[in-house]
Amino acid sequence: MSSSTPYKVLCVCLGNICRSPTAEVVLRHFCDEAQLNIQVDSAGTSNYHPGKAPDSRSQKHAKLRGYNLSSLRARQLTIQDFIDFDLILAMDYENLKNIQQLMAQAQRQFGTLRAQISLMSQYDGQYPQQEVPDPYYGGDAGFEHVLDQCESSSQAWVNFLQNQFKAQQNY
Ligand code: 4NP
């Protein structure tokens, strides 16, 4: 990563209206706080809610912690994302499987891809390799839990990426 080219991260869940928009805004906050040159976006593996704002419950709970999700709009993951992004983060193992399937399609179409795929919780010591549970059909506690995990995992990614960027500079 040079100082002028941002490193690009895409957070992915099923609907892109609960978990991944939350992850997008929380991860962006932690990256900005650490002054990392990272751009964050989000998408869904499904096309259930194209163009929709994040779920009102996600917005409400995020707002209680100072995060504003209101300007985000849902979109579906595309094969172009594997060319445009450096890192694609899956919220759960089903998302990961669906992302891997689309990645195979992108590979057939484009050959070499830019993106690496990982779990949101990959380096999170508090929730190691744990899924971010889907809060859509549950109550308030589920939305709070999504925020807890997104904050914890975002801090872990900032630590990981900071170390990776430093190592690249010294290389
Ligand atoms: P998300 O949650 O994947 O965290 O955005 C969901 C949103 C919508 C649906 C499922 C999960 N749905 O079935 O419409």
Short mmCIF file of N, CA and C and ligand atoms in Angstrom, two decimals:
data_model
loop_
_atom_site.label_atom_id
_atom_site.label_comp_id
_atom_site.label_asym_id
_atom_site.label_seq_id
_atom_site.Cartn_x
_atom_site.Cartn_y
_atom_site.Cartn_z
N MET A 1 0.84 -1.20 0.00
CA MET A 1 0.00 0.00 0.00
C MET A 1 0.87 1.25 0.00
N SER A 2 0.73 2.12 -0.99
CA SER A 2 1.43 3.40 -0.95
C SER A 2 0.53 4.38 -0.20
N SER A 3 1.11 5.54 0.15
CA SER A 3 0.31 6.47 0.94
C SER A 3 -0.85 7.04 0.12
N SER A 4 -0.74 7.01 -1.23
CA SER A 4 -1.81 7.60 -2.03
C SER A 4 -2.89 6.60 -2.43
N THR A 5 -2.56 5.32 -2.44
CA THR A 5 -3.55 4.32 -2.85
C THR A 5 -4.16 3.68 -1.63
N PRO A 6 -5.45 3.87 -1.41
CA PRO A 6 -6.03 3.25 -0.21
C PRO A 6 -6.14 1.74 -0.35
N TYR A 7 -6.01 1.07 0.75
CA TYR A 7 -6.28 -0.36 0.85
C TYR A 7 -7.81 -0.48 0.99
N LYS A 8 -8.41 -1.41 0.23
CA LYS A 8 -9.87 -1.44 0.17
C LYS A 8 -10.45 -2.72 0.77
N VAL A 9 -11.36 -2.54 1.70
CA VAL A 9 -11.97 -3.67 2.42
C VAL A 9 -13.49 -3.67 2.17
N LEU A 10 -14.03 -4.86 1.89
CA LEU A 10 -15.47 -5.00 1.67
C LEU A 10 -16.04 -5.97 2.72
N CYS A 11 -17.01 -5.50 3.50
CA CYS A 11 -17.67 -6.33 4.51
C CYS A 11 -18.92 -6.94 3.88
N VAL A 12 -19.10 -8.26 4.07
CA VAL A 12 -20.19 -8.95 3.36
C VAL A 12 -21.02 -9.81 4.32
N CYS A 13 -22.36 -9.67 4.22
CA CYS A 13 -23.29 -10.57 4.92
C CYS A 13 -24.33 -11.06 3.92
N LEU A 14 -25.47 -11.50 4.38
CA LEU A 14 -26.49 -12.01 3.45
C LEU A 14 -27.28 -10.87 2.80
N GLY A 15 -27.90 -10.02 3.63
CA GLY A 15 -28.83 -9.02 3.11
C GLY A 15 -28.25 -7.65 2.89
N ASN A 16 -27.08 -7.37 3.50
CA ASN A 16 -26.45 -6.03 3.47
C ASN A 16 -27.36 -4.96 4.08
N ILE A 17 -28.18 -5.38 5.06
CA ILE A 17 -28.98 -4.37 5.77
C ILE A 17 -28.79 -4.42 7.28
N CYS A 18 -28.15 -5.48 7.81
CA CYS A 18 -27.93 -5.55 9.27
C CYS A 18 -26.44 -5.61 9.61
N ARG A 19 -25.80 -6.78 9.40
CA ARG A 19 -24.44 -6.98 9.89
C ARG A 19 -23.38 -6.22 9.10
N SER A 20 -23.39 -6.38 7.76
CA SER A 20 -22.28 -5.77 7.00
C SER A 20 -22.30 -4.23 6.97
N PRO A 21 -23.49 -3.57 6.94
CA PRO A 21 -23.43 -2.11 7.05
C PRO A 21 -22.89 -1.67 8.42
N THR A 22 -23.25 -2.44 9.46
CA THR A 22 -22.72 -2.15 10.80
C THR A 22 -21.20 -2.32 10.79
N ALA A 23 -20.74 -3.45 10.23
CA ALA A 23 -19.30 -3.71 10.16
C ALA A 23 -18.59 -2.62 9.36
N GLU A 24 -19.22 -2.18 8.26
CA GLU A 24 -18.61 -1.14 7.41
C GLU A 24 -18.32 0.13 8.22
N VAL A 25 -19.35 0.60 8.92
CA VAL A 25 -19.21 1.89 9.62
C VAL A 25 -18.28 1.76 10.84
N VAL A 26 -18.38 0.62 11.55
CA VAL A 26 -17.52 0.42 12.73
C VAL A 26 -16.06 0.27 12.29
N LEU A 27 -15.80 -0.55 11.25
CA LEU A 27 -14.42 -0.74 10.79
C LEU A 27 -13.85 0.58 10.27
N ARG A 28 -14.66 1.35 9.54
CA ARG A 28 -14.19 2.65 9.03
C ARG A 28 -13.79 3.55 10.21
N HIS A 29 -14.61 3.54 11.26
CA HIS A 29 -14.32 4.36 12.43
C HIS A 29 -12.96 3.98 13.05
N PHE A 30 -12.73 2.67 13.22
CA PHE A 30 -11.48 2.22 13.84
C PHE A 30 -10.28 2.52 12.93
N CYS A 31 -10.45 2.37 11.61
CA CYS A 31 -9.36 2.67 10.66
C CYS A 31 -9.04 4.16 10.68
N ASP A 32 -10.08 4.99 10.68
CA ASP A 32 -9.86 6.44 10.69
C ASP A 32 -9.17 6.86 11.98
N GLU A 33 -9.62 6.27 13.09
CA GLU A 33 -9.02 6.59 14.39
C GLU A 33 -7.53 6.25 14.41
N ALA A 34 -7.17 5.16 13.74
CA ALA A 34 -5.75 4.73 13.68
C ALA A 34 -5.01 5.40 12.52
N GLN A 35 -5.70 6.30 11.80
CA GLN A 35 -5.14 7.04 10.66
C GLN A 35 -4.58 6.11 9.59
N LEU A 36 -5.30 5.04 9.33
CA LEU A 36 -4.92 4.12 8.26
C LEU A 36 -5.61 4.55 6.97
N ASN A 37 -4.88 4.43 5.86
CA ASN A 37 -5.44 4.81 4.56
C ASN A 37 -6.23 3.63 3.99
N ILE A 38 -7.42 3.43 4.57
CA ILE A 38 -8.24 2.27 4.21
C ILE A 38 -9.65 2.75 3.86
N GLN A 39 -10.17 2.25 2.74
CA GLN A 39 -11.56 2.53 2.37
C GLN A 39 -12.38 1.30 2.70
N VAL A 40 -13.57 1.50 3.24
CA VAL A 40 -14.42 0.38 3.63
C VAL A 40 -15.79 0.51 2.94
N ASP A 41 -16.29 -0.61 2.44
CA ASP A 41 -17.61 -0.66 1.80
C ASP A 41 -18.30 -1.93 2.30
N SER A 42 -19.54 -2.17 1.88
CA SER A 42 -20.21 -3.43 2.25
C SER A 42 -21.15 -3.87 1.13
N ALA A 43 -21.50 -5.16 1.17
CA ALA A 43 -22.38 -5.76 0.16
C ALA A 43 -23.02 -7.01 0.76
N GLY A 44 -24.04 -7.52 0.05
CA GLY A 44 -24.71 -8.75 0.48
C GLY A 44 -24.54 -9.84 -0.56
N THR A 45 -24.52 -11.09 -0.12
CA THR A 45 -24.44 -12.18 -1.10
C THR A 45 -25.78 -12.33 -1.82
N SER A 46 -26.87 -11.94 -1.17
CA SER A 46 -28.20 -12.03 -1.79
C SER A 46 -28.57 -10.72 -2.46
N ASN A 47 -29.64 -10.78 -3.23
CA ASN A 47 -30.19 -9.56 -3.80
C ASN A 47 -31.58 -9.29 -3.21
N TYR A 48 -31.71 -9.55 -1.89
CA TYR A 48 -33.01 -9.41 -1.23
C TYR A 48 -33.43 -7.95 -1.05
N HIS A 49 -32.48 -7.05 -0.85
CA HIS A 49 -32.84 -5.68 -0.45
C HIS A 49 -32.08 -4.61 -1.22
N PRO A 50 -32.01 -4.71 -2.55
CA PRO A 50 -31.19 -3.75 -3.29
C PRO A 50 -31.67 -2.32 -3.10
N GLY A 51 -30.73 -1.42 -2.82
CA GLY A 51 -31.06 0.00 -2.69
C GLY A 51 -31.68 0.40 -1.37
N LYS A 52 -31.88 -0.59 -0.47
CA LYS A 52 -32.53 -0.29 0.81
C LYS A 52 -31.54 0.26 1.84
N ALA A 53 -32.03 1.15 2.70
CA ALA A 53 -31.23 1.64 3.82
C ALA A 53 -31.07 0.50 4.84
N PRO A 54 -30.08 0.56 5.71
CA PRO A 54 -29.94 -0.46 6.75
C PRO A 54 -31.22 -0.59 7.59
N ASP A 55 -31.46 -1.79 8.08
CA ASP A 55 -32.60 -2.09 8.96
C ASP A 55 -32.67 -1.04 10.07
N SER A 56 -33.90 -0.58 10.36
CA SER A 56 -34.06 0.50 11.35
C SER A 56 -33.52 0.09 12.73
N ARG A 57 -33.57 -1.22 13.04
CA ARG A 57 -33.04 -1.68 14.33
C ARG A 57 -31.51 -1.57 14.36
N SER A 58 -30.86 -1.91 13.25
CA SER A 58 -29.41 -1.75 13.16
C SER A 58 -29.03 -0.27 13.30
N GLN A 59 -29.81 0.58 12.63
CA GLN A 59 -29.52 2.02 12.71
C GLN A 59 -29.68 2.54 14.13
N LYS A 60 -30.75 2.08 14.79
CA LYS A 60 -31.05 2.55 16.16
C LYS A 60 -29.94 2.15 17.13
N HIS A 61 -29.55 0.88 17.09
CA HIS A 61 -28.54 0.41 18.04
C HIS A 61 -27.17 1.02 17.73
N ALA A 62 -26.86 1.18 16.45
CA ALA A 62 -25.57 1.80 16.08
C ALA A 62 -25.52 3.24 16.58
N LYS A 63 -26.64 3.94 16.43
CA LYS A 63 -26.70 5.35 16.82
C LYS A 63 -26.44 5.53 18.32
N LEU A 64 -26.89 4.55 19.11
CA LEU A 64 -26.67 4.60 20.56
C LEU A 64 -25.18 4.58 20.91
N ARG A 65 -24.36 4.06 19.97
CA ARG A 65 -22.89 4.05 20.18
C ARG A 65 -22.19 5.10 19.34
N GLY A 66 -22.98 5.96 18.69
CA GLY A 66 -22.38 7.07 17.95
C GLY A 66 -22.07 6.78 16.49
N TYR A 67 -22.58 5.67 15.95
CA TYR A 67 -22.34 5.34 14.54
C TYR A 67 -23.58 5.70 13.72
N ASN A 68 -23.37 6.35 12.57
CA ASN A 68 -24.48 6.75 11.69
C ASN A 68 -24.50 5.88 10.43
N LEU A 69 -25.55 5.07 10.30
CA LEU A 69 -25.66 4.14 9.17
C LEU A 69 -26.63 4.66 8.10
N SER A 70 -27.22 5.86 8.34
CA SER A 70 -28.40 6.26 7.56
C SER A 70 -28.15 6.46 6.07
N SER A 71 -26.91 6.79 5.68
CA SER A 71 -26.68 7.10 4.25
C SER A 71 -26.36 5.84 3.43
N LEU A 72 -26.19 4.69 4.08
CA LEU A 72 -25.81 3.47 3.36
C LEU A 72 -26.99 2.90 2.59
N ARG A 73 -26.69 2.23 1.47
CA ARG A 73 -27.73 1.56 0.68
C ARG A 73 -27.22 0.17 0.29
N ALA A 74 -28.13 -0.81 0.36
CA ALA A 74 -27.72 -2.19 0.12
C ALA A 74 -27.42 -2.45 -1.35
N ARG A 75 -26.45 -3.33 -1.57
CA ARG A 75 -26.15 -3.80 -2.92
C ARG A 75 -25.66 -5.23 -2.85
N GLN A 76 -25.73 -5.91 -3.99
CA GLN A 76 -25.27 -7.30 -4.03
C GLN A 76 -23.79 -7.37 -4.40
N LEU A 77 -23.11 -8.36 -3.83
CA LEU A 77 -21.71 -8.65 -4.18
C LEU A 77 -21.63 -9.02 -5.66
N THR A 78 -20.62 -8.51 -6.36
CA THR A 78 -20.45 -8.84 -7.79
C THR A 78 -19.05 -9.39 -8.04
N ILE A 79 -18.84 -10.00 -9.19
CA ILE A 79 -17.50 -10.53 -9.49
C ILE A 79 -16.48 -9.40 -9.63
N GLN A 80 -16.94 -8.20 -10.01
CA GLN A 80 -16.03 -7.05 -10.11
C GLN A 80 -15.40 -6.72 -8.75
N ASP A 81 -16.13 -7.03 -7.66
CA ASP A 81 -15.60 -6.74 -6.32
C ASP A 81 -14.29 -7.48 -6.05
N PHE A 82 -14.09 -8.62 -6.69
CA PHE A 82 -12.85 -9.39 -6.46
C PHE A 82 -11.64 -8.75 -7.15
N ILE A 83 -11.93 -7.80 -8.07
CA ILE A 83 -10.90 -7.03 -8.76
C ILE A 83 -10.68 -5.70 -8.03
N ASP A 84 -11.75 -5.17 -7.48
CA ASP A 84 -11.71 -3.81 -6.91
C ASP A 84 -11.22 -3.77 -5.46
N PHE A 85 -11.39 -4.87 -4.71
CA PHE A 85 -11.08 -4.84 -3.28
C PHE A 85 -9.86 -5.70 -2.96
N ASP A 86 -9.15 -5.29 -1.89
CA ASP A 86 -7.98 -6.06 -1.42
C ASP A 86 -8.42 -7.17 -0.47
N LEU A 87 -9.46 -6.92 0.29
CA LEU A 87 -9.87 -7.84 1.35
C LEU A 87 -11.39 -7.88 1.44
N ILE A 88 -11.95 -9.11 1.42
CA ILE A 88 -13.39 -9.28 1.55
C ILE A 88 -13.65 -10.07 2.82
N LEU A 89 -14.45 -9.50 3.72
CA LEU A 89 -14.67 -10.08 5.05
C LEU A 89 -16.09 -10.63 5.17
N ALA A 90 -16.19 -11.94 5.42
CA ALA A 90 -17.48 -12.61 5.58
C ALA A 90 -17.92 -12.57 7.04
N MET A 91 -19.21 -12.29 7.26
CA MET A 91 -19.72 -12.24 8.63
C MET A 91 -19.93 -13.64 9.20
N ASP A 92 -20.33 -14.62 8.34
CA ASP A 92 -20.51 -15.98 8.84
C ASP A 92 -20.02 -17.00 7.81
N TYR A 93 -20.08 -18.28 8.19
CA TYR A 93 -19.50 -19.32 7.33
C TYR A 93 -20.32 -19.55 6.06
N GLU A 94 -21.62 -19.30 6.13
CA GLU A 94 -22.45 -19.40 4.93
C GLU A 94 -22.08 -18.30 3.93
N ASN A 95 -21.89 -17.08 4.46
CA ASN A 95 -21.42 -15.99 3.60
C ASN A 95 -20.09 -16.36 2.96
N LEU A 96 -19.19 -16.93 3.79
CA LEU A 96 -17.85 -17.29 3.30
C LEU A 96 -17.95 -18.28 2.13
N LYS A 97 -18.81 -19.27 2.30
CA LYS A 97 -19.00 -20.28 1.24
C LYS A 97 -19.55 -19.62 -0.03
N ASN A 98 -20.53 -18.74 0.12
CA ASN A 98 -21.11 -18.07 -1.06
C ASN A 98 -20.10 -17.13 -1.73
N ILE A 99 -19.28 -16.48 -0.92
CA ILE A 99 -18.25 -15.59 -1.48
C ILE A 99 -17.22 -16.43 -2.25
N GLN A 100 -16.85 -17.58 -1.68
CA GLN A 100 -15.88 -18.45 -2.35
C GLN A 100 -16.41 -18.96 -3.69
N GLN A 101 -17.71 -19.26 -3.72
CA GLN A 101 -18.33 -19.72 -4.98
C GLN A 101 -18.28 -18.63 -6.05
N LEU A 102 -18.60 -17.40 -5.64
CA LEU A 102 -18.56 -16.29 -6.61
C LEU A 102 -17.12 -15.98 -7.01
N MET A 103 -16.20 -16.19 -6.07
CA MET A 103 -14.78 -15.95 -6.36
C MET A 103 -14.28 -16.91 -7.45
N ALA A 104 -14.75 -18.15 -7.40
CA ALA A 104 -14.35 -19.13 -8.41
C ALA A 104 -14.83 -18.67 -9.79
N GLN A 105 -16.03 -18.09 -9.82
CA GLN A 105 -16.57 -17.54 -11.07
C GLN A 105 -15.72 -16.36 -11.55
N ALA A 106 -15.34 -15.50 -10.61
CA ALA A 106 -14.51 -14.33 -10.95
C ALA A 106 -13.16 -14.79 -11.49
N GLN A 107 -12.62 -15.85 -10.89
CA GLN A 107 -11.32 -16.38 -11.31
C GLN A 107 -11.39 -16.89 -12.75
N ARG A 108 -12.49 -17.60 -13.05
CA ARG A 108 -12.66 -18.12 -14.42
C ARG A 108 -12.76 -16.96 -15.41
N GLN A 109 -13.43 -15.90 -14.99
CA GLN A 109 -13.63 -14.76 -15.90
C GLN A 109 -12.40 -13.87 -16.02
N PHE A 110 -11.74 -13.58 -14.88
CA PHE A 110 -10.67 -12.57 -14.88
C PHE A 110 -9.26 -13.15 -14.73
N GLY A 111 -9.15 -14.41 -14.31
CA GLY A 111 -7.82 -14.95 -14.01
C GLY A 111 -7.40 -14.51 -12.63
N THR A 112 -6.28 -13.78 -12.56
CA THR A 112 -5.76 -13.34 -11.26
C THR A 112 -6.66 -12.28 -10.63
N LEU A 113 -6.93 -12.47 -9.33
CA LEU A 113 -7.80 -11.54 -8.61
C LEU A 113 -6.99 -10.77 -7.57
N ARG A 114 -7.52 -9.62 -7.20
CA ARG A 114 -6.85 -8.80 -6.19
C ARG A 114 -7.26 -9.21 -4.76
N ALA A 115 -8.50 -9.64 -4.61
CA ALA A 115 -9.06 -9.80 -3.27
C ALA A 115 -8.60 -11.07 -2.56
N GLN A 116 -8.40 -10.92 -1.27
CA GLN A 116 -8.26 -12.06 -0.36
C GLN A 116 -9.57 -12.14 0.44
N ILE A 117 -9.92 -13.35 0.84
CA ILE A 117 -11.17 -13.53 1.59
C ILE A 117 -10.84 -13.99 3.00
N SER A 118 -11.58 -13.48 3.97
CA SER A 118 -11.38 -13.93 5.35
C SER A 118 -12.68 -13.77 6.12
N LEU A 119 -12.69 -14.29 7.34
CA LEU A 119 -13.82 -14.08 8.25
C LEU A 119 -13.62 -12.76 8.98
N MET A 120 -14.72 -12.07 9.26
CA MET A 120 -14.64 -10.84 10.05
C MET A 120 -13.89 -11.09 11.37
N SER A 121 -14.12 -12.24 11.97
CA SER A 121 -13.56 -12.53 13.30
C SER A 121 -12.22 -13.28 13.25
N GLN A 122 -11.58 -13.33 12.07
CA GLN A 122 -10.39 -14.17 11.89
C GLN A 122 -9.31 -13.94 12.96
N TYR A 123 -9.00 -12.69 13.26
CA TYR A 123 -7.90 -12.37 14.20
C TYR A 123 -8.41 -11.83 15.53
N ASP A 124 -9.69 -12.06 15.80
CA ASP A 124 -10.33 -11.51 16.99
C ASP A 124 -10.14 -12.46 18.17
N GLY A 125 -9.32 -12.07 19.13
CA GLY A 125 -9.05 -12.92 20.29
C GLY A 125 -10.27 -13.15 21.16
N GLN A 126 -11.21 -12.21 21.12
CA GLN A 126 -12.41 -12.32 21.96
C GLN A 126 -13.47 -13.25 21.33
N TYR A 127 -13.53 -13.25 19.99
CA TYR A 127 -14.50 -14.08 19.27
C TYR A 127 -13.78 -14.86 18.16
N PRO A 128 -12.80 -15.69 18.52
CA PRO A 128 -11.93 -16.28 17.49
C PRO A 128 -12.69 -17.14 16.48
N GLN A 129 -12.60 -16.71 15.23
CA GLN A 129 -13.24 -17.40 14.09
C GLN A 129 -14.72 -17.69 14.33
N GLN A 130 -15.34 -16.86 15.16
CA GLN A 130 -16.77 -17.05 15.42
C GLN A 130 -17.60 -16.26 14.41
N GLU A 131 -18.77 -16.79 14.07
CA GLU A 131 -19.67 -16.09 13.18
C GLU A 131 -20.24 -14.85 13.87
N VAL A 132 -20.54 -13.81 13.08
CA VAL A 132 -21.37 -12.72 13.58
C VAL A 132 -22.81 -13.18 13.34
N PRO A 133 -23.55 -13.52 14.41
CA PRO A 133 -24.88 -14.12 14.21
C PRO A 133 -25.87 -13.15 13.55
N ASP A 134 -26.69 -13.70 12.69
CA ASP A 134 -27.70 -12.91 11.97
C ASP A 134 -28.76 -12.42 12.97
N PRO A 135 -28.93 -11.10 13.14
CA PRO A 135 -29.88 -10.58 14.13
C PRO A 135 -31.29 -10.38 13.57
N TYR A 136 -31.49 -10.62 12.27
CA TYR A 136 -32.69 -10.17 11.55
C TYR A 136 -33.99 -10.65 12.17
N TYR A 137 -34.03 -11.92 12.60
CA TYR A 137 -35.29 -12.48 13.13
C TYR A 137 -35.34 -12.46 14.66
N GLY A 138 -34.38 -11.78 15.29
CA GLY A 138 -34.32 -11.77 16.75
C GLY A 138 -34.63 -10.40 17.35
N GLY A 139 -34.24 -10.23 18.60
CA GLY A 139 -34.55 -8.98 19.33
C GLY A 139 -33.34 -8.07 19.49
N ASP A 140 -33.53 -7.10 20.42
CA ASP A 140 -32.51 -6.06 20.63
C ASP A 140 -31.12 -6.62 20.94
N ALA A 141 -31.09 -7.69 21.75
CA ALA A 141 -29.79 -8.23 22.19
C ALA A 141 -28.94 -8.66 21.00
N GLY A 142 -29.58 -9.18 19.97
CA GLY A 142 -28.85 -9.62 18.78
C GLY A 142 -28.16 -8.46 18.08
N PHE A 143 -28.84 -7.31 18.03
CA PHE A 143 -28.26 -6.13 17.37
C PHE A 143 -27.11 -5.55 18.19
N GLU A 144 -27.26 -5.59 19.52
CA GLU A 144 -26.16 -5.16 20.40
C GLU A 144 -24.96 -6.09 20.24
N HIS A 145 -25.25 -7.39 20.11
CA HIS A 145 -24.17 -8.37 19.97
C HIS A 145 -23.40 -8.15 18.66
N VAL A 146 -24.13 -7.84 17.59
CA VAL A 146 -23.46 -7.54 16.30
C VAL A 146 -22.47 -6.38 16.50
N LEU A 147 -22.91 -5.34 17.21
CA LEU A 147 -22.03 -4.19 17.45
C LEU A 147 -20.82 -4.59 18.29
N ASP A 148 -21.06 -5.39 19.35
CA ASP A 148 -19.94 -5.85 20.20
C ASP A 148 -18.90 -6.58 19.35
N GLN A 149 -19.38 -7.51 18.52
CA GLN A 149 -18.44 -8.29 17.71
C GLN A 149 -17.76 -7.43 16.65
N CYS A 150 -18.51 -6.54 16.02
CA CYS A 150 -17.91 -5.68 14.99
C CYS A 150 -16.83 -4.78 15.59
N GLU A 151 -17.07 -4.27 16.79
CA GLU A 151 -16.05 -3.42 17.43
C GLU A 151 -14.82 -4.22 17.76
N SER A 152 -15.02 -5.40 18.32
CA SER A 152 -13.89 -6.23 18.73
C SER A 152 -13.08 -6.69 17.49
N SER A 153 -13.78 -7.15 16.47
CA SER A 153 -13.10 -7.65 15.26
C SER A 153 -12.45 -6.51 14.48
N SER A 154 -13.05 -5.34 14.49
CA SER A 154 -12.46 -4.20 13.77
C SER A 154 -11.14 -3.80 14.42
N GLN A 155 -11.11 -3.79 15.76
CA GLN A 155 -9.85 -3.48 16.45
C GLN A 155 -8.78 -4.51 16.08
N ALA A 156 -9.19 -5.78 16.01
CA ALA A 156 -8.24 -6.84 15.65
C ALA A 156 -7.72 -6.66 14.22
N TRP A 157 -8.60 -6.28 13.28
CA TRP A 157 -8.15 -6.05 11.90
C TRP A 157 -7.23 -4.84 11.81
N VAL A 158 -7.52 -3.79 12.57
CA VAL A 158 -6.65 -2.61 12.56
C VAL A 158 -5.26 -3.01 13.05
N ASN A 159 -5.19 -3.78 14.12
CA ASN A 159 -3.88 -4.23 14.64
C ASN A 159 -3.16 -5.07 13.59
N PHE A 160 -3.90 -6.00 12.98
CA PHE A 160 -3.30 -6.90 11.98
C PHE A 160 -2.79 -6.11 10.77
N LEU A 161 -3.63 -5.21 10.26
CA LEU A 161 -3.26 -4.48 9.03
C LEU A 161 -2.14 -3.48 9.31
N GLN A 162 -2.16 -2.87 10.49
CA GLN A 162 -1.07 -1.96 10.86
C GLN A 162 0.27 -2.71 10.81
N ASN A 163 0.29 -3.90 11.39
CA ASN A 163 1.52 -4.72 11.39
C ASN A 163 1.91 -5.12 9.97
N GLN A 164 0.90 -5.48 9.16
CA GLN A 164 1.18 -5.89 7.78
C GLN A 164 1.76 -4.72 6.97
N PHE A 165 1.19 -3.54 7.13
CA PHE A 165 1.68 -2.37 6.38
C PHE A 165 3.10 -2.02 6.82
N LYS A 166 3.36 -2.11 8.13
CA LYS A 166 4.70 -1.81 8.65
C LYS A 166 5.72 -2.79 8.08
N ALA A 167 5.35 -4.07 8.06
CA ALA A 167 6.26 -5.11 7.54
C ALA A 167 6.55 -4.85 6.06
N GLN A 168 5.55 -4.40 5.31
CA GLN A 168 5.74 -4.12 3.87
C GLN A 168 6.69 -2.94 3.68
N GLN A 169 6.57 -1.94 4.58
CA GLN A 169 7.45 -0.77 4.48
C GLN A 169 8.91 -1.14 4.72
N ASN A 170 9.11 -2.12 5.62
CA ASN A 170 10.48 -2.52 5.98
C ASN A 170 11.08 -3.53 5.01
N TYR A 171 10.25 -4.02 4.12
CA TYR A 171 10.68 -5.11 3.24
C TYR A 171 11.70 -4.62 2.23
P1 4NP B 1 -27.95 -9.34 7.24
O1 4NP B 1 -29.37 -9.80 7.85
O2 4NP B 1 -27.47 -10.50 6.39
O3 4NP B 1 -27.11 -9.15 8.44
O4 4NP B 1 -28.22 -8.09 6.45
C1 4NP B 1 -30.44 -10.25 7.08
C2 4NP B 1 -31.25 -9.34 6.45
C3 4NP B 1 -32.33 -9.78 5.70
C4 4NP B 1 -32.59 -11.14 5.61
C5 4NP B 1 -31.76 -12.05 6.23
C6 4NP B 1 -30.67 -11.60 6.95
N1 4NP B 1 -33.73 -11.59 4.86
O5 4NP B 1 -33.98 -12.81 4.84
O6 4NP B 1 -34.41 -10.77 4.25
#
